[in-house]
Amino acid sequence: MHTYDRPRRYTVAVKVIDIFGNDTMTLVPVNVG
């Protein structure tokens, strides 16, 4: 779990690696506050 220091819009990088070693990454905007 991550906590943010102040309300604003952040971009979170999410990376997933499957059982075959293939990976994909996406950027997800997150509004905090």
PDB file of N, CA and C in Angstrom:
ATOM      1  N   MET A   1       0.841  -1.170   0.000  1.00  0.00           N
ATOM      2  CA  MET A   1       0.000   0.000   0.000  1.00  0.00           C
ATOM      3  C   MET A   1       0.888   1.236   0.000  1.00  0.00           C
ATOM      4  N   HIS A   2       0.441   2.248  -0.746  1.00  0.00           N
ATOM      5  CA  HIS A   2       1.200   3.493  -0.846  1.00  0.00           C
ATOM      6  C   HIS A   2       0.323   4.646  -0.398  1.00  0.00           C
ATOM      7  N   THR A   3       0.893   5.569   0.340  1.00  0.00           N
ATOM      8  CA  THR A   3       0.159   6.771   0.732  1.00  0.00           C
ATOM      9  C   THR A   3       0.761   7.969   0.018  1.00  0.00           C
ATOM     10  N   TYR A   4      -0.084   8.922  -0.323  1.00  0.00           N
ATOM     11  CA  TYR A   4       0.346  10.130  -1.018  1.00  0.00           C
ATOM     12  C   TYR A   4       0.354  11.297  -0.051  1.00  0.00           C
ATOM     13  N   ASP A   5       1.302  12.211  -0.251  1.00  0.00           N
ATOM     14  CA  ASP A   5       1.482  13.310   0.690  1.00  0.00           C
ATOM     15  C   ASP A   5       0.471  14.440   0.535  1.00  0.00           C
ATOM     16  N   ARG A   6      -0.162  14.564  -0.645  1.00  0.00           N
ATOM     17  CA  ARG A   6      -1.144  15.636  -0.839  1.00  0.00           C
ATOM     18  C   ARG A   6      -2.093  15.280  -1.980  1.00  0.00           C
ATOM     19  N   PRO A   7      -3.272  15.904  -1.980  1.00  0.00           N
ATOM     20  CA  PRO A   7      -4.237  15.635  -3.049  1.00  0.00           C
ATOM     21  C   PRO A   7      -3.757  16.207  -4.386  1.00  0.00           C
ATOM     22  N   ARG A   8      -3.801  15.432  -5.417  1.00  0.00           N
ATOM     23  CA  ARG A   8      -3.525  15.871  -6.782  1.00  0.00           C
ATOM     24  C   ARG A   8      -3.637  14.679  -7.710  1.00  0.00           C
ATOM     25  N   ARG A   9      -3.315  14.882  -8.985  1.00  0.00           N
ATOM     26  CA  ARG A   9      -3.371  13.802  -9.966  1.00  0.00           C
ATOM     27  C   ARG A   9      -1.980  13.182 -10.105  1.00  0.00           C
ATOM     28  N   TYR A  10      -1.918  11.871  -9.981  1.00  0.00           N
ATOM     29  CA  TYR A  10      -0.667  11.130 -10.113  1.00  0.00           C
ATOM     30  C   TYR A  10      -0.789  10.163 -11.283  1.00  0.00           C
ATOM     31  N   THR A  11       0.340   9.764 -11.845  1.00  0.00           N
ATOM     32  CA  THR A  11       0.366   8.718 -12.863  1.00  0.00           C
ATOM     33  C   THR A  11       1.089   7.513 -12.273  1.00  0.00           C
ATOM     34  N   VAL A  12       0.415   6.375 -12.310  1.00  0.00           N
ATOM     35  CA  VAL A  12       0.955   5.145 -11.738  1.00  0.00           C
ATOM     36  C   VAL A  12       1.306   4.194 -12.876  1.00  0.00           C
ATOM     37  N   ALA A  13       2.507   3.630 -12.832  1.00  0.00           N
ATOM     38  CA  ALA A  13       2.919   2.637 -13.821  1.00  0.00           C
ATOM     39  C   ALA A  13       2.600   1.245 -13.276  1.00  0.00           C
ATOM     40  N   VAL A  14       1.878   0.459 -14.080  1.00  0.00           N
ATOM     41  CA  VAL A  14       1.520  -0.905 -13.691  1.00  0.00           C
ATOM     42  C   VAL A  14       2.177  -1.860 -14.687  1.00  0.00           C
ATOM     43  N   LYS A  15       3.002  -2.770 -14.169  1.00  0.00           N
ATOM     44  CA  LYS A  15       3.687  -3.743 -15.027  1.00  0.00           C
ATOM     45  C   LYS A  15       3.285  -5.147 -14.603  1.00  0.00           C
ATOM     46  N   VAL A  16       2.940  -5.965 -15.592  1.00  0.00           N
ATOM     47  CA  VAL A  16       2.525  -7.344 -15.340  1.00  0.00           C
ATOM     48  C   VAL A  16       3.411  -8.274 -16.163  1.00  0.00           C
ATOM     49  N   ILE A  17       3.892  -9.336 -15.521  1.00  0.00           N
ATOM     50  CA  ILE A  17       4.680 -10.366 -16.208  1.00  0.00           C
ATOM     51  C   ILE A  17       3.930 -11.691 -16.071  1.00  0.00           C
ATOM     52  N   ASP A  18       3.646 -12.331 -17.213  1.00  0.00           N
ATOM     53  CA  ASP A  18       2.903 -13.590 -17.154  1.00  0.00           C
ATOM     54  C   ASP A  18       3.849 -14.776 -16.918  1.00  0.00           C
ATOM     55  N   ILE A  19       3.272 -15.965 -16.844  1.00  0.00           N
ATOM     56  CA  ILE A  19       4.065 -17.157 -16.512  1.00  0.00           C
ATOM     57  C   ILE A  19       5.076 -17.518 -17.604  1.00  0.00           C
ATOM     58  N   PHE A  20       4.920 -16.953 -18.805  1.00  0.00           N
ATOM     59  CA  PHE A  20       5.846 -17.224 -19.901  1.00  0.00           C
ATOM     60  C   PHE A  20       6.967 -16.188 -19.979  1.00  0.00           C
ATOM     61  N   GLY A  21       6.931 -15.203 -19.092  1.00  0.00           N
ATOM     62  CA  GLY A  21       7.962 -14.171 -19.089  1.00  0.00           C
ATOM     63  C   GLY A  21       7.631 -12.964 -19.939  1.00  0.00           C
ATOM     64  N   ASN A  22       6.446 -12.970 -20.558  1.00  0.00           N
ATOM     65  CA  ASN A  22       6.022 -11.812 -21.340  1.00  0.00           C
ATOM     66  C   ASN A  22       5.573 -10.711 -20.392  1.00  0.00           C
ATOM     67  N   ASP A  23       5.968  -9.478 -20.699  1.00  0.00           N
ATOM     68  CA  ASP A  23       5.545  -8.402 -19.811  1.00  0.00           C
ATOM     69  C   ASP A  23       4.866  -7.282 -20.586  1.00  0.00           C
ATOM     70  N   THR A  24       4.016  -6.577 -19.881  1.00  0.00           N
ATOM     71  CA  THR A  24       3.330  -5.419 -20.435  1.00  0.00           C
ATOM     72  C   THR A  24       3.235  -4.363 -19.346  1.00  0.00           C
ATOM     73  N   MET A  25       3.261  -3.105 -19.772  1.00  0.00           N
ATOM     74  CA  MET A  25       3.177  -2.015 -18.816  1.00  0.00           C
ATOM     75  C   MET A  25       2.183  -0.985 -19.327  1.00  0.00           C
ATOM     76  N   THR A  26       1.445  -0.404 -18.407  1.00  0.00           N
ATOM     77  CA  THR A  26       0.520   0.659 -18.761  1.00  0.00           C
ATOM     78  C   THR A  26       0.590   1.748 -17.705  1.00  0.00           C
ATOM     79  N   LEU A  27       0.309   2.971 -18.116  1.00  0.00           N
ATOM     80  CA  LEU A  27       0.270   4.098 -17.190  1.00  0.00           C
ATOM     81  C   LEU A  27      -1.182   4.415 -16.879  1.00  0.00           C
ATOM     82  N   VAL A  28      -1.495   4.529 -15.596  1.00  0.00           N
ATOM     83  CA  VAL A  28      -2.864   4.755 -15.154  1.00  0.00           C
ATOM     84  C   VAL A  28      -2.923   6.064 -14.368  1.00  0.00           C
ATOM     85  N   PRO A  29      -3.756   7.023 -14.809  1.00  0.00           N
ATOM     86  CA  PRO A  29      -3.907   8.250 -14.024  1.00  0.00           C
ATOM     87  C   PRO A  29      -4.760   7.998 -12.787  1.00  0.00           C
ATOM     88  N   VAL A  30      -4.333   8.552 -11.649  1.00  0.00           N
ATOM     89  CA  VAL A  30      -5.048   8.369 -10.388  1.00  0.00           C
ATOM     90  C   VAL A  30      -5.261   9.740  -9.760  1.00  0.00           C
ATOM     91  N   ASN A  31      -6.521  10.058  -9.446  1.00  0.00           N
ATOM     92  CA  ASN A  31      -6.829  11.305  -8.752  1.00  0.00           C
ATOM     93  C   ASN A  31      -6.906  11.037  -7.259  1.00  0.00           C
ATOM     94  N   VAL A  32      -6.094  11.752  -6.477  1.00  0.00           N
ATOM     95  CA  VAL A  32      -6.052  11.585  -5.024  1.00  0.00           C
ATOM     96  C   VAL A  32      -6.608  12.849  -4.389  1.00  0.00           C
ATOM     97  N   GLY A  33      -7.525  12.663  -3.462  1.00  0.00           N
ATOM     98  CA  GLY A  33      -8.060  13.833  -2.765  1.00  0.00           C
ATOM     99  C   GLY A  33      -9.479  13.843  -2.815  1.00  0.00           C
TER     100      GLY A  33
END
